[in-house]
Each structure stands twice: as structure tokens, then as C-alpha cells.
Amino acid sequence: MKYKFRWATIAAIVIAALIMMFPLKEKIKLGLDLQGGMHVVLGVETEKAVDGKLDTIVTQLKKELKNADIKYSFAQKTKDGKIKLGFQETALTDKARDLITKNYPYLVDSSLSNDPEILVFSLDQKEYDKVKDYAVEQAVQVIRNRIDQFGVSEPVIQRQGKNEILVQLPGITDPDRAIDLIGKTAQLRFHIVDENVSTQDAINGNLPFDDVLLYSKEYDKVTGKLQQEVPYVLKREAVLTGEYLTDAEVRISSQFNEPYVLIKFDSAGSKLFDQITAENVNKRLAIVLDNNVYSAPVIRERISGGEAQISGNFTMDEAKDLAIVLRAGSLPAPVVVLENRTVGPSLGFDSITKGVKAAVIGFIAVMIFILFYYRVSGVIANIALLLNFVLILGVMSAFGATLTLPGIAGIILTIGMSVDANVLIFERIREELRIGRTPLNAIEAGYEKAMSTILDANITTLIAALVLFQFGTGPIKGFAVTLSIGILSSMFTAIFVTRTIFMTFFGGKDTKNLSI
């Protein structure tokens, strides 16, 4: 065969597309607007991130002042977001100021001149804005990690404005569980229980400065209502935090047949845990997550190996979700749900039905018109149209693209553009036939003359689609993806495939008539 390379290329591409696209239900992923799901807008409480930053600075300052042998009376964060340090001698105040100025260039001295033994520092504006901006970026990453481990396909997680995050989860059937998973701050800390202070005294307000009162809260598994709160008096400063965590997995207790979460520390965390348990034998170690005491077991002996377990009368789903948030890391600041909408499956089904119906009607109408207007040549154009549809679905399946309602609109638009290319070619062929050229010469001249116009139209549209993909969001990207794929496949089918068919049937033969 004269054009066997062309036919082999077409066959290979079409077979690959068919293999890729079936089974269609499994290969084509539907977007939120088609299959339903959750649309949530979260607000990041960035001021809490600034508070956390100040707490960290205070802890670091205490260590550095101690290492530099600068004795201080107190070092604390104030309610108006500043760091306050007290000294007994003015000379120590000057030493501390020099140390802070040298090691913390982002702290601004806000001390009052009439109190030489008190130092007050605050974050400069640049650092303040940086901490808030980083908190939102880090929250996006942490939520993305949690959603990935939760097993949602094609989620949309992106920053929106200064401190908001858009989360869209297609196909979610348990929105409450998803919200709980996303919104958990997951700040894990270990505190020694202060057995010398009565919990009743602490509840009455007699709480030492270096202690904190936290509760173990138990909720009803069916209604979600708070059942009871067990108070614990804990040493304020955590002995270990979740930053040393490397893994968290669900295990089943052989004693009580209940799930618990086994956590593992890195080498530095393992040494710390070993040291803490060795120094606090017969004391209780509270495991605190987001200010909720999960458990406070008694340390019976030194624990080496860097493993601990969190038990808390969990269901299996609760234990799995806890392991996910611990593995994904903690949020730098709490998040609040600003908007929560659920797209029901009935709306998704309705959208699918209407979208598919519009695509089928448009497709059939175009085929009938082409067949009526161009007769036998119209059959060739319709073959190209069908192949174009197959290639679009095949490429979308291969790249795991998501089909949205705007995406269906993109496919319909592509069908029109595919036909437009063939109309341009066929009209040029007709013009060549009118001036007396043979069918073969008219076909060759028609394709050559129409080529530049087709390329101009498709390339400019492709550029517009790429811009939409780069700067668009959600459904806009879905439209841009199907439009881009459709343009490339329509150029292949409308130019390469139809020309191959024409050349195969009319090349080398003395054909006098061409039905067009």
C-alpha cells in the first residue's frame, strides 16, 4: 500500500486511544459539578500563627539567656502580642538587649525609657506579614497532604485571597468526617502531669504559673455530644512535640480489641523520649492533641525505641483520621469554615444528563449537515469527526484529566472547530474543481491553500486555552484542558486523517468525478 505509513500511524493512535478510554466510567474522572461533593472555604486564623511564633521566640530566648549566663526575672508573651523580659540589674538588661539585637534582627525594641530593667520587643512589620503569609501557604500544603492520604481523587485545594483556602472534594459522601479531618490543627504535645496540684483547686482558679489546666473530652459516638470532661493539671511547658514525629499508624489492641494509633519518632525525638521517660518514672505523661488530653498513662519504666501509642476509645475511622493528620503534620494556625456547600448527587446526575444530551444532539446535527452538504466527502469528514471524539476521550483518560460541565462545553466547541477545518479544505477543493483541475490535483491544492488559515485559527485558540489553563481555576481549567486536547486532535483528524483517506481512494487513479 502506498500510504501504509500514514495508515499505520492512524491505526496505532486510534487503538491506543481506545485502550486508554475503556472502561469509560473508571478512566474518565468527573468533576465536582458532575458527580457532586463538597465545596468548602476555610479561613486561616493567621493571628494565632503570630502567637505561636512569639511563643517559640520566648522559649528560644530563655535558652539563650541561660546559656549566656544572663539571669532574668521573667520572660513572657504579653496579651498585646509583644515579648516582655524582666531583669534585676540594668547591666543585665543591656547585655540581653545586645544579644537580642544581634540574634533576632526581626524584633523591634519597644521598651519604655523610664523602666530600665524591663525590655519589651515586638515583631517588625515585615516579619509579621511574613509569618501570616507563610501560615496560609503551609496550611494549604498540610491540607493537601491530608486529602491525598484520605483518598479523594482530583481535589481542588488552593489559596484564595490573603487568608482563605478553597477546598473542593468531588464524590465525598461523609462531609462531616472530611471537615473534621481538614480542620484539625493536630498540634501534638507531651506534658508531664503535675500530681502536686489538685484538679479541684485548679478549677477554682488556684493554678501555679507554670501549670495549665486541660481536659480529656469524651463525645457520644452517635450524637457527637460532649459526654464528660476529665480535668488534668499539666506542666505548662511541653517536654516533647509532634515535630519529631516520622510516622503514625493504626493498630488493634490485643488486650481490649480496640484501635489505637502507634507513633514513631525520629532519632532526635527517640533520644528525647528515652530521656523523658527515664527521668519521670512513676509519673504520668499526658498526650495532648489540640489542647485535648487523649491519654495520660503512668510511665512504669524507661522507654527506648522511639515509639508511643495514643489510645482514646477510638472507632476505626477516628483512629485512621488521627493517624492521617499526624502523618500530614500540624496546621500552623487553626482554620474556621467560612462556607460549606454540598453538591447533591441529584444535581450532578441532572448536569451529566443535560451535558451529554447537548453534546449528542450537537454531534448528530453537525454530521447530518456535513453529509447533506458534501455528500461522499461529508462521509470522510464525519469519520474524522468520530475519530476526533475518540481521541479526545483517549487523551483525557491517559492523562487522568477531569471532565467537568465546562469541559463538555469545550468538547462541543472542538467538534465545531473540527468541522470548520474540513469546510475550509472542501471549499478550496471545490474552487479548484471549478477552474478545471482534476480531482487529485484539486485535493492537493485544496489542502495546501487551506493549511495556513487552519493553522492560524487553531494556534490562536490553543494559545488562549493555555492562558486559561495557567490563570484559570476549577471549571475554567476543565474547559481549557478539553479545548486544548480537542484542538490538537481535530488538527490531526481534519488534516492528516482526511487527507490520507482522500489520497488512498483518489491518488494514482484517473478519477473524473469527486463527490463534494
Short mmCIF file of C-alpha atoms in Angstrom, two decimals:
data_model
loop_
_atom_site.label_atom_id
_atom_site.label_comp_id
_atom_site.label_asym_id
_atom_site.label_seq_id
_atom_site.Cartn_x
_atom_site.Cartn_y
_atom_site.Cartn_z
CA MET A 1 0.00 0.00 0.00
CA LYS A 2 1.33 3.45 -0.98
CA TYR A 3 0.25 5.18 2.22
CA LYS A 4 0.84 2.36 4.67
CA PHE A 5 2.96 4.51 6.99
CA ARG A 6 0.14 7.03 7.28
CA TRP A 7 -2.42 4.27 7.92
CA ALA A 8 -0.16 2.56 10.45
CA THR A 9 0.18 5.85 12.32
CA ILE A 10 -3.58 6.43 12.34
CA ALA A 11 -4.29 2.83 13.43
CA ALA A 12 -1.72 2.98 16.23
CA ILE A 13 -3.09 6.25 17.62
CA VAL A 14 -6.74 5.17 17.43
CA ILE A 15 -6.06 1.74 19.02
CA ALA A 16 -4.05 3.39 21.81
CA ALA A 17 -6.92 5.85 22.42
CA LEU A 18 -9.49 3.02 22.57
CA ILE A 19 -7.35 1.05 25.01
CA MET A 20 -6.90 4.13 27.17
CA MET A 21 -10.56 5.15 27.30
CA PHE A 22 -12.17 1.83 28.31
CA PRO A 23 -13.76 1.17 30.74
CA LEU A 24 -15.02 4.73 30.37
CA LYS A 25 -16.55 5.05 33.86
CA GLU A 26 -13.26 4.17 35.54
CA LYS A 27 -10.95 6.14 33.23
CA ILE A 28 -12.82 9.45 32.97
CA LYS A 29 -12.96 11.23 36.31
CA LEU A 30 -15.90 13.53 36.88
CA GLY A 31 -15.51 16.94 38.46
CA LEU A 32 -17.39 18.36 41.43
CA ASP A 33 -20.13 19.84 39.23
CA LEU A 34 -20.90 16.44 37.66
CA GLN A 35 -20.66 13.90 40.46
CA GLY A 36 -21.38 16.11 43.48
CA GLY A 37 -19.28 16.58 46.58
CA MET A 38 -18.12 19.30 48.94
CA HIS A 39 -17.24 22.94 48.37
CA VAL A 40 -15.60 24.45 51.45
CA VAL A 41 -13.93 27.82 52.04
CA LEU A 42 -11.63 27.86 55.08
CA GLY A 43 -10.33 30.93 56.86
CA VAL A 44 -6.86 30.66 58.44
CA GLU A 45 -6.60 32.43 61.81
CA THR A 46 -3.24 33.93 60.97
CA GLU A 47 -3.04 35.92 64.22
CA LYS A 48 -2.72 32.56 66.03
CA ALA A 49 0.30 31.79 63.85
CA VAL A 50 1.89 35.03 65.04
CA ASP A 51 1.12 33.99 68.65
CA GLY A 52 2.80 30.64 68.01
CA LYS A 53 5.85 32.39 66.57
CA LEU A 54 6.11 34.59 69.67
CA ASP A 55 5.84 31.52 71.94
CA THR A 56 8.70 29.88 70.04
CA ILE A 57 10.84 33.02 70.32
CA VAL A 58 10.20 33.22 74.08
CA THR A 59 11.29 29.60 74.53
CA GLN A 60 14.44 30.18 72.44
CA LEU A 61 15.23 33.39 74.33
CA LYS A 62 15.06 31.62 77.68
CA LYS A 63 17.61 29.06 76.49
CA GLU A 64 19.94 31.69 75.00
CA LEU A 65 19.82 33.91 78.09
CA LYS A 66 20.58 30.89 80.25
CA ASN A 67 23.49 29.85 78.01
CA ALA A 68 24.83 33.42 78.08
CA ASP A 69 24.56 33.46 81.90
CA ILE A 70 22.14 36.40 81.83
CA LYS A 71 19.76 35.90 84.74
CA TYR A 72 16.22 37.13 84.11
CA SER A 73 13.23 37.53 86.42
CA PHE A 74 10.64 36.62 83.80
CA ALA A 75 10.27 36.17 80.04
CA GLN A 76 6.78 36.02 78.62
CA LYS A 77 4.47 36.91 75.76
CA THR A 78 2.05 39.72 76.52
CA LYS A 79 -1.61 39.85 75.57
CA ASP A 80 -0.98 42.61 73.01
CA GLY A 81 1.46 40.43 71.05
CA LYS A 82 4.82 41.51 72.46
CA ILE A 83 7.68 39.83 74.32
CA LYS A 84 8.43 41.16 77.80
CA LEU A 85 11.57 40.37 79.82
CA GLY A 86 12.43 41.47 83.34
CA PHE A 87 15.90 41.76 84.94
CA GLN A 88 17.16 42.72 88.39
CA GLU A 89 20.14 44.77 87.20
CA THR A 90 20.45 47.35 84.45
CA ALA A 91 23.74 45.81 83.31
CA LEU A 92 21.97 42.50 82.61
CA THR A 93 19.30 44.41 80.70
CA ASP A 94 21.93 45.92 78.42
CA LYS A 95 23.56 42.52 77.84
CA ALA A 96 20.20 40.97 76.97
CA ARG A 97 19.37 43.85 74.59
CA ASP A 98 22.69 43.34 72.77
CA LEU A 99 22.09 39.59 72.50
CA ILE A 100 18.55 40.03 71.15
CA THR A 101 19.58 42.78 68.70
CA LYS A 102 22.35 40.53 67.36
CA ASN A 103 20.42 37.22 67.13
CA TYR A 104 16.87 38.44 66.45
CA PRO A 105 17.09 41.22 63.85
CA TYR A 106 13.36 40.98 63.17
CA LEU A 107 12.50 42.08 66.76
CA VAL A 108 11.91 45.80 67.36
CA ASP A 109 12.78 47.30 70.75
CA SER A 110 9.56 48.76 72.20
CA SER A 111 10.86 49.27 75.77
CA LEU A 112 9.77 52.30 77.83
CA SER A 113 12.70 54.55 78.73
CA ASN A 114 11.51 55.09 82.36
CA ASP A 115 11.79 51.42 83.23
CA PRO A 116 15.43 50.38 82.55
CA GLU A 117 15.06 46.84 83.95
CA ILE A 118 12.19 45.84 81.64
CA LEU A 119 12.68 45.00 77.98
CA VAL A 120 9.78 44.84 75.55
CA PHE A 121 10.17 43.64 71.96
CA SER A 122 7.71 43.18 69.10
CA LEU A 123 7.93 41.69 65.60
CA ASP A 124 8.75 44.17 62.86
CA GLN A 125 6.06 44.62 60.18
CA LYS A 126 7.97 42.64 57.53
CA GLU A 127 8.35 39.59 59.78
CA TYR A 128 4.74 39.96 60.99
CA ASP A 129 3.42 39.84 57.41
CA LYS A 130 5.80 37.01 56.51
CA VAL A 131 4.58 34.80 59.39
CA LYS A 132 0.93 35.32 58.40
CA ASP A 133 1.61 34.67 54.71
CA TYR A 134 3.66 31.54 55.44
CA ALA A 135 0.91 30.23 57.74
CA VAL A 136 -1.61 30.22 54.85
CA GLU A 137 0.86 28.62 52.41
CA GLN A 138 1.79 25.92 54.93
CA ALA A 139 -1.89 25.29 55.74
CA VAL A 140 -2.58 24.68 52.01
CA GLN A 141 0.23 22.12 51.88
CA VAL A 142 -0.85 20.34 55.08
CA ILE A 143 -4.50 20.14 53.96
CA ARG A 144 -3.36 18.82 50.56
CA ASN A 145 -1.32 16.09 52.27
CA ARG A 146 -4.28 15.11 54.45
CA ILE A 147 -6.70 14.97 51.50
CA ASP A 148 -4.23 12.90 49.45
CA GLN A 149 -3.99 10.36 52.27
CA PHE A 150 -7.77 10.45 52.74
CA GLY A 151 -8.06 9.08 49.19
CA VAL A 152 -10.05 11.78 47.37
CA SER A 153 -9.30 11.90 43.64
CA GLU A 154 -8.97 15.22 41.81
CA PRO A 155 -9.45 17.55 44.77
CA VAL A 156 -9.11 21.31 44.34
CA ILE A 157 -7.09 22.90 47.16
CA GLN A 158 -5.88 26.42 46.54
CA ARG A 159 -5.25 29.69 48.28
CA GLN A 160 -7.93 32.32 47.85
CA GLY A 161 -7.09 35.89 48.85
CA LYS A 162 -4.89 36.71 51.82
CA ASN A 163 -6.05 34.15 54.38
CA GLU A 164 -8.64 31.87 52.78
CA ILE A 165 -8.32 28.39 51.29
CA LEU A 166 -10.74 26.86 48.77
CA VAL A 167 -11.27 23.10 49.09
CA GLN A 168 -13.43 21.14 46.63
CA LEU A 169 -13.79 17.40 47.17
CA PRO A 170 -15.68 15.52 44.42
CA GLY A 171 -17.56 12.38 45.44
CA ILE A 172 -17.38 12.90 49.21
CA THR A 173 -20.26 11.07 50.93
CA ASP A 174 -19.37 11.88 54.56
CA PRO A 175 -18.85 15.68 54.67
CA ASP A 176 -18.72 15.86 58.49
CA ARG A 177 -15.80 13.44 58.63
CA ALA A 178 -14.00 15.34 55.87
CA ILE A 179 -14.48 18.69 57.66
CA ASP A 180 -13.17 17.18 60.89
CA LEU A 181 -10.11 15.83 59.08
CA ILE A 182 -9.36 19.10 57.30
CA GLY A 183 -9.97 21.42 60.22
CA LYS A 184 -7.99 19.61 62.91
CA THR A 185 -4.95 21.67 63.85
CA ALA A 186 -3.14 18.49 65.03
CA GLN A 187 -0.59 20.14 67.29
CA LEU A 188 0.74 17.17 69.26
CA ARG A 189 2.49 17.79 72.60
CA PHE A 190 3.59 15.69 75.56
CA HIS A 191 3.26 17.20 79.05
CA ILE A 192 4.17 15.85 82.48
CA VAL A 193 1.10 15.73 84.76
CA ASP A 194 1.56 17.88 87.89
CA GLU A 195 0.36 15.49 90.64
CA ASN A 196 1.14 18.06 93.37
CA VAL A 197 -1.78 20.29 92.39
CA SER A 198 -5.37 19.24 92.98
CA THR A 199 -7.58 19.41 89.90
CA GLN A 200 -10.35 20.92 92.05
CA ASP A 201 -8.00 23.70 93.20
CA ALA A 202 -7.01 24.32 89.58
CA ILE A 203 -10.69 24.51 88.54
CA ASN A 204 -11.25 27.03 91.35
CA GLY A 205 -8.50 29.20 89.92
CA ASN A 206 -5.60 28.23 92.19
CA LEU A 207 -3.29 27.27 89.35
CA PRO A 208 0.50 27.78 89.58
CA PHE A 209 2.02 29.99 86.88
CA ASP A 210 3.97 27.14 85.26
CA ASP A 211 0.93 24.82 85.08
CA VAL A 212 -2.02 24.60 82.70
CA LEU A 213 -5.46 23.04 83.11
CA LEU A 214 -6.62 20.89 80.19
CA TYR A 215 -9.39 18.34 79.78
CA SER A 216 -9.90 14.92 78.30
CA LYS A 217 -13.16 15.27 76.39
CA GLU A 218 -15.30 12.26 75.53
CA TYR A 219 -18.04 12.54 72.91
CA ASP A 220 -21.02 10.30 72.17
CA LYS A 221 -20.17 8.32 69.03
CA VAL A 222 -23.72 8.54 67.67
CA THR A 223 -24.91 12.06 68.56
CA GLY A 224 -21.49 13.74 68.76
CA LYS A 225 -22.48 15.43 72.04
CA LEU A 226 -19.95 16.00 74.79
CA GLN A 227 -20.46 13.31 77.44
CA GLN A 228 -17.85 14.18 80.06
CA GLU A 229 -14.70 16.17 80.67
CA VAL A 230 -11.89 14.84 82.85
CA PRO A 231 -9.57 17.63 84.11
CA TYR A 232 -5.77 17.33 84.19
CA VAL A 233 -3.23 19.74 85.65
CA LEU A 234 -0.18 19.68 83.41
CA LYS A 235 3.21 21.36 83.42
CA ARG A 236 2.82 24.30 81.01
CA GLU A 237 5.97 23.63 79.03
CA ALA A 238 5.76 20.59 76.74
CA VAL A 239 8.58 18.07 77.14
CA LEU A 240 8.18 16.81 73.56
CA THR A 241 6.23 17.95 70.49
CA GLY A 242 4.97 16.41 67.27
CA GLU A 243 7.75 17.99 65.21
CA TYR A 244 9.87 14.87 65.87
CA LEU A 245 7.17 12.54 64.51
CA THR A 246 8.06 10.41 61.47
CA ASP A 247 5.10 8.04 61.19
CA ALA A 248 1.69 7.20 62.66
CA GLU A 249 -0.29 4.02 62.02
CA VAL A 250 -3.41 2.30 63.32
CA ARG A 251 -3.00 -0.88 65.39
CA ILE A 252 -5.50 -3.11 67.19
CA SER A 253 -5.01 -3.65 70.91
CA SER A 254 -4.72 -7.37 71.71
CA GLN A 255 -5.94 -6.70 75.27
CA PHE A 256 -9.09 -4.67 74.56
CA ASN A 257 -9.51 -5.37 70.82
CA GLU A 258 -9.74 -1.61 70.18
CA PRO A 259 -7.86 0.50 67.64
CA TYR A 260 -5.08 2.80 68.79
CA VAL A 261 -2.50 4.95 66.98
CA LEU A 262 1.16 3.98 67.16
CA ILE A 263 3.51 6.94 66.62
CA LYS A 264 7.21 6.81 65.83
CA PHE A 265 9.84 9.49 66.44
CA ASP A 266 12.98 10.34 64.50
CA SER A 267 16.40 9.76 66.07
CA ALA A 268 16.42 13.09 67.93
CA GLY A 269 12.86 12.52 69.16
CA SER A 270 13.72 8.95 70.21
CA LYS A 271 16.59 10.21 72.38
CA LEU A 272 14.38 12.87 73.93
CA PHE A 273 11.58 10.37 74.62
CA ASP A 274 14.07 7.95 76.13
CA GLN A 275 15.46 10.73 78.37
CA ILE A 276 11.99 11.99 79.40
CA THR A 277 10.71 8.55 80.36
CA ALA A 278 13.94 7.77 82.25
CA GLU A 279 13.66 10.98 84.33
CA ASN A 280 9.94 10.65 85.04
CA VAL A 281 9.38 7.01 86.05
CA ASN A 282 6.11 6.58 88.05
CA LYS A 283 4.86 9.95 86.79
CA ARG A 284 2.02 10.41 84.29
CA LEU A 285 2.79 11.63 80.78
CA ALA A 286 -0.15 13.34 79.07
CA ILE A 287 -0.53 13.06 75.30
CA VAL A 288 -2.23 16.26 74.15
CA LEU A 289 -3.60 16.95 70.68
CA ASP A 290 -5.11 20.40 70.01
CA ASN A 291 -5.43 21.06 73.77
CA ASN A 292 -7.39 17.83 74.26
CA VAL A 293 -5.82 15.21 76.54
CA TYR A 294 -6.10 11.89 74.71
CA SER A 295 -4.46 9.80 77.41
CA ALA A 296 -2.18 10.20 80.42
CA PRO A 297 -0.54 6.86 81.14
CA VAL A 298 1.87 6.27 84.04
CA ILE A 299 5.49 5.79 82.96
CA ARG A 300 6.37 2.42 84.50
CA GLU A 301 9.87 2.24 83.12
CA ARG A 302 12.28 3.88 80.72
CA ILE A 303 11.00 3.56 77.15
CA SER A 304 13.60 3.22 74.40
CA GLY A 305 12.99 2.69 70.69
CA GLY A 306 11.16 5.93 69.93
CA GLU A 307 7.60 4.60 69.85
CA ALA A 308 4.49 5.61 71.79
CA GLN A 309 0.80 4.91 71.44
CA ILE A 310 -2.27 7.13 71.59
CA SER A 311 -5.38 5.40 72.86
CA GLY A 312 -8.71 7.09 73.38
CA ASN A 313 -11.67 4.74 72.87
CA PHE A 314 -11.50 5.37 69.09
CA THR A 315 -13.66 3.95 66.32
CA MET A 316 -11.63 2.61 63.40
CA ASP A 317 -12.42 5.70 61.25
CA GLU A 318 -11.42 8.05 64.08
CA ALA A 319 -8.13 6.20 64.56
CA LYS A 320 -7.43 6.29 60.80
CA ASP A 321 -8.17 10.02 60.59
CA LEU A 322 -5.97 10.74 63.61
CA ALA A 323 -3.10 8.80 62.01
CA ILE A 324 -3.61 10.80 58.78
CA VAL A 325 -3.44 14.22 60.46
CA LEU A 326 -0.39 13.20 62.49
CA ARG A 327 1.43 11.93 59.39
CA ALA A 328 0.47 15.02 57.35
CA GLY A 329 1.73 17.37 60.06
CA SER A 330 0.04 20.09 62.06
CA LEU A 331 -1.54 23.26 60.78
CA PRO A 332 0.47 26.39 61.70
CA ALA A 333 -2.78 28.06 62.80
CA PRO A 334 -6.40 26.96 63.35
CA VAL A 335 -8.82 27.18 60.44
CA VAL A 336 -12.52 28.02 60.53
CA VAL A 337 -15.16 27.01 57.99
CA LEU A 338 -16.42 30.19 56.27
CA GLU A 339 -18.53 28.48 53.63
CA ASN A 340 -19.65 24.87 53.34
CA ARG A 341 -21.81 23.75 50.43
CA THR A 342 -22.65 20.21 49.43
CA VAL A 343 -23.47 19.48 45.79
CA GLY A 344 -26.01 16.67 45.88
CA PRO A 345 -25.83 13.64 43.56
CA SER A 346 -29.22 14.53 42.05
CA LEU A 347 -27.80 17.86 40.82
CA GLY A 348 -24.71 16.06 39.49
CA PHE A 349 -26.81 13.48 37.63
CA ASP A 350 -29.01 16.20 36.17
CA SER A 351 -25.95 18.10 34.97
CA ILE A 352 -24.49 14.99 33.37
CA THR A 353 -27.74 14.18 31.57
CA LYS A 354 -28.15 17.68 30.17
CA GLY A 355 -24.50 17.98 29.18
CA VAL A 356 -24.40 14.61 27.40
CA LYS A 357 -27.73 15.31 25.71
CA ALA A 358 -26.44 18.65 24.36
CA ALA A 359 -23.22 17.03 23.13
CA VAL A 360 -25.04 14.17 21.36
CA ILE A 361 -27.61 16.47 19.69
CA GLY A 362 -24.88 18.87 18.52
CA PHE A 363 -22.75 15.99 17.25
CA ILE A 364 -25.58 14.36 15.26
CA ALA A 365 -26.80 17.69 13.84
CA VAL A 366 -23.33 18.55 12.56
CA MET A 367 -22.87 15.08 11.00
CA ILE A 368 -26.20 15.26 9.16
CA PHE A 369 -25.44 18.72 7.81
CA ILE A 370 -21.96 17.74 6.59
CA LEU A 371 -23.35 14.59 4.99
CA PHE A 372 -26.09 16.53 3.21
CA TYR A 373 -23.82 19.36 2.04
CA TYR A 374 -20.66 17.47 0.99
CA ARG A 375 -22.11 14.03 0.17
CA VAL A 376 -19.31 11.36 -0.13
CA SER A 377 -16.69 13.84 1.08
CA GLY A 378 -19.01 14.51 4.00
CA VAL A 379 -18.70 10.82 4.97
CA ILE A 380 -14.92 11.28 5.20
CA ALA A 381 -15.37 14.41 7.32
CA ASN A 382 -17.75 12.53 9.62
CA ILE A 383 -15.23 9.71 10.04
CA ALA A 384 -12.70 12.34 11.11
CA LEU A 385 -15.28 13.79 13.49
CA LEU A 386 -15.87 10.40 15.17
CA LEU A 387 -12.14 9.73 15.45
CA ASN A 388 -11.69 13.19 16.95
CA PHE A 389 -14.20 12.34 19.68
CA VAL A 390 -12.43 9.04 20.41
CA LEU A 391 -9.01 10.73 20.58
CA ILE A 392 -10.26 13.42 22.99
CA LEU A 393 -11.59 10.80 25.42
CA GLY A 394 -8.47 8.65 24.98
CA VAL A 395 -6.06 11.50 25.74
CA MET A 396 -8.16 12.67 28.70
CA SER A 397 -8.08 9.12 30.10
CA ALA A 398 -4.34 8.79 29.54
CA PHE A 399 -3.54 11.99 31.45
CA GLY A 400 -6.20 11.46 34.12
CA ALA A 401 -7.97 14.71 33.21
CA THR A 402 -11.22 15.52 34.99
CA LEU A 403 -14.41 16.03 33.00
CA THR A 404 -16.45 19.00 34.17
CA LEU A 405 -19.53 20.69 32.76
CA PRO A 406 -17.38 23.43 31.15
CA GLY A 407 -15.22 20.58 29.86
CA ILE A 408 -18.22 19.16 27.99
CA ALA A 409 -18.74 22.64 26.52
CA GLY A 410 -15.10 22.56 25.40
CA ILE A 411 -15.65 19.22 23.62
CA ILE A 412 -18.74 20.58 21.82
CA LEU A 413 -16.80 23.68 20.74
CA THR A 414 -14.00 21.44 19.47
CA ILE A 415 -16.46 19.47 17.34
CA GLY A 416 -17.48 22.70 15.65
CA MET A 417 -13.85 23.70 15.06
CA SER A 418 -13.04 20.27 13.64
CA VAL A 419 -15.81 20.63 11.08
CA ASP A 420 -14.70 24.18 10.32
CA ALA A 421 -11.28 22.89 9.20
CA ASN A 422 -12.89 20.41 6.81
CA VAL A 423 -15.24 23.09 5.45
CA LEU A 424 -12.23 25.28 4.63
CA ILE A 425 -10.46 22.41 2.86
CA PHE A 426 -13.54 21.24 0.96
CA GLU A 427 -14.39 24.75 -0.26
CA ARG A 428 -10.83 25.19 -1.58
CA ILE A 429 -11.15 21.83 -3.37
CA ARG A 430 -14.44 22.95 -4.91
CA GLU A 431 -12.81 26.15 -6.20
CA GLU A 432 -10.00 24.11 -7.79
CA LEU A 433 -12.53 21.78 -9.46
CA ARG A 434 -14.42 24.77 -10.86
CA ILE A 435 -11.34 26.06 -12.69
CA GLY A 436 -10.90 22.65 -14.31
CA ARG A 437 -8.34 20.79 -12.21
CA THR A 438 -8.53 17.01 -11.88
CA PRO A 439 -9.84 15.65 -8.54
CA LEU A 440 -6.34 14.59 -7.42
CA ASN A 441 -4.82 17.99 -8.23
CA ALA A 442 -7.80 19.76 -6.66
CA ILE A 443 -7.41 17.76 -3.42
CA GLU A 444 -3.68 18.55 -3.17
CA ALA A 445 -4.20 22.24 -3.94
CA GLY A 446 -7.18 22.45 -1.56
CA TYR A 447 -5.21 21.13 1.42
CA GLU A 448 -2.20 23.38 0.65
CA LYS A 449 -4.26 26.57 0.31
CA ALA A 450 -6.41 25.91 3.39
CA MET A 451 -3.50 24.91 5.60
CA SER A 452 -2.31 28.37 6.68
CA THR A 453 -5.84 29.51 7.59
CA ILE A 454 -6.48 26.34 9.64
CA LEU A 455 -3.16 26.67 11.49
CA ASP A 456 -3.76 30.36 12.26
CA ALA A 457 -7.22 29.72 13.70
CA ASN A 458 -6.25 26.68 15.76
CA ILE A 459 -2.94 28.01 17.11
CA THR A 460 -4.50 31.26 18.34
CA THR A 461 -7.30 29.30 20.03
CA LEU A 462 -4.72 26.93 21.55
CA ILE A 463 -2.78 29.90 22.97
CA ALA A 464 -5.99 31.26 24.51
CA ALA A 465 -6.72 27.81 26.02
CA LEU A 466 -3.22 27.60 27.52
CA VAL A 467 -3.64 31.04 29.09
CA LEU A 468 -6.98 29.95 30.57
CA PHE A 469 -5.34 26.82 31.99
CA GLN A 470 -2.46 28.78 33.52
CA PHE A 471 -4.53 31.51 35.18
CA GLY A 472 -7.97 29.89 35.49
CA THR A 473 -9.34 27.87 38.38
CA GLY A 474 -11.51 24.74 38.72
CA PRO A 475 -14.12 24.62 35.92
CA ILE A 476 -12.18 27.14 33.79
CA LYS A 477 -9.21 24.78 33.80
CA GLY A 478 -11.51 21.88 32.86
CA PHE A 479 -12.71 23.86 29.85
CA ALA A 480 -9.13 24.76 28.88
CA VAL A 481 -7.96 21.12 29.11
CA THR A 482 -10.68 19.66 26.87
CA LEU A 483 -10.35 22.57 24.43
CA SER A 484 -6.56 22.12 24.15
CA ILE A 485 -6.82 18.37 23.65
CA GLY A 486 -9.66 18.86 21.19
CA ILE A 487 -7.76 21.38 19.07
CA LEU A 488 -4.72 19.11 18.72
CA SER A 489 -6.79 16.01 17.93
CA SER A 490 -9.04 17.90 15.48
CA MET A 491 -5.99 19.15 13.55
CA PHE A 492 -4.76 15.57 13.35
CA THR A 493 -8.07 14.13 12.17
CA ALA A 494 -9.24 17.02 9.97
CA ILE A 495 -5.93 17.38 8.13
CA PHE A 496 -3.93 14.16 8.39
CA VAL A 497 -6.68 11.53 8.53
CA THR A 498 -9.00 13.01 5.88
CA ARG A 499 -6.09 13.66 3.51
CA THR A 500 -4.91 10.07 3.94
CA ILE A 501 -8.39 8.78 3.04
CA PHE A 502 -8.65 11.09 0.01
CA MET A 503 -5.16 10.18 -1.26
CA THR A 504 -5.79 6.46 -0.76
CA PHE A 505 -9.00 6.43 -2.77
CA PHE A 506 -8.18 9.09 -5.38
CA GLY A 507 -4.38 9.03 -5.65
CA GLY A 508 -3.00 7.21 -8.66
CA LYS A 509 -6.40 6.71 -10.25
CA ASP A 510 -7.85 8.53 -13.19
CA THR A 511 -10.95 9.69 -11.32
CA LYS A 512 -13.03 12.21 -13.16
CA ASN A 513 -15.69 12.95 -10.57
CA LEU A 514 -15.33 13.82 -6.88
CA SER A 515 -18.48 13.91 -4.79
CA ILE A 516 -18.03 17.07 -2.75
#
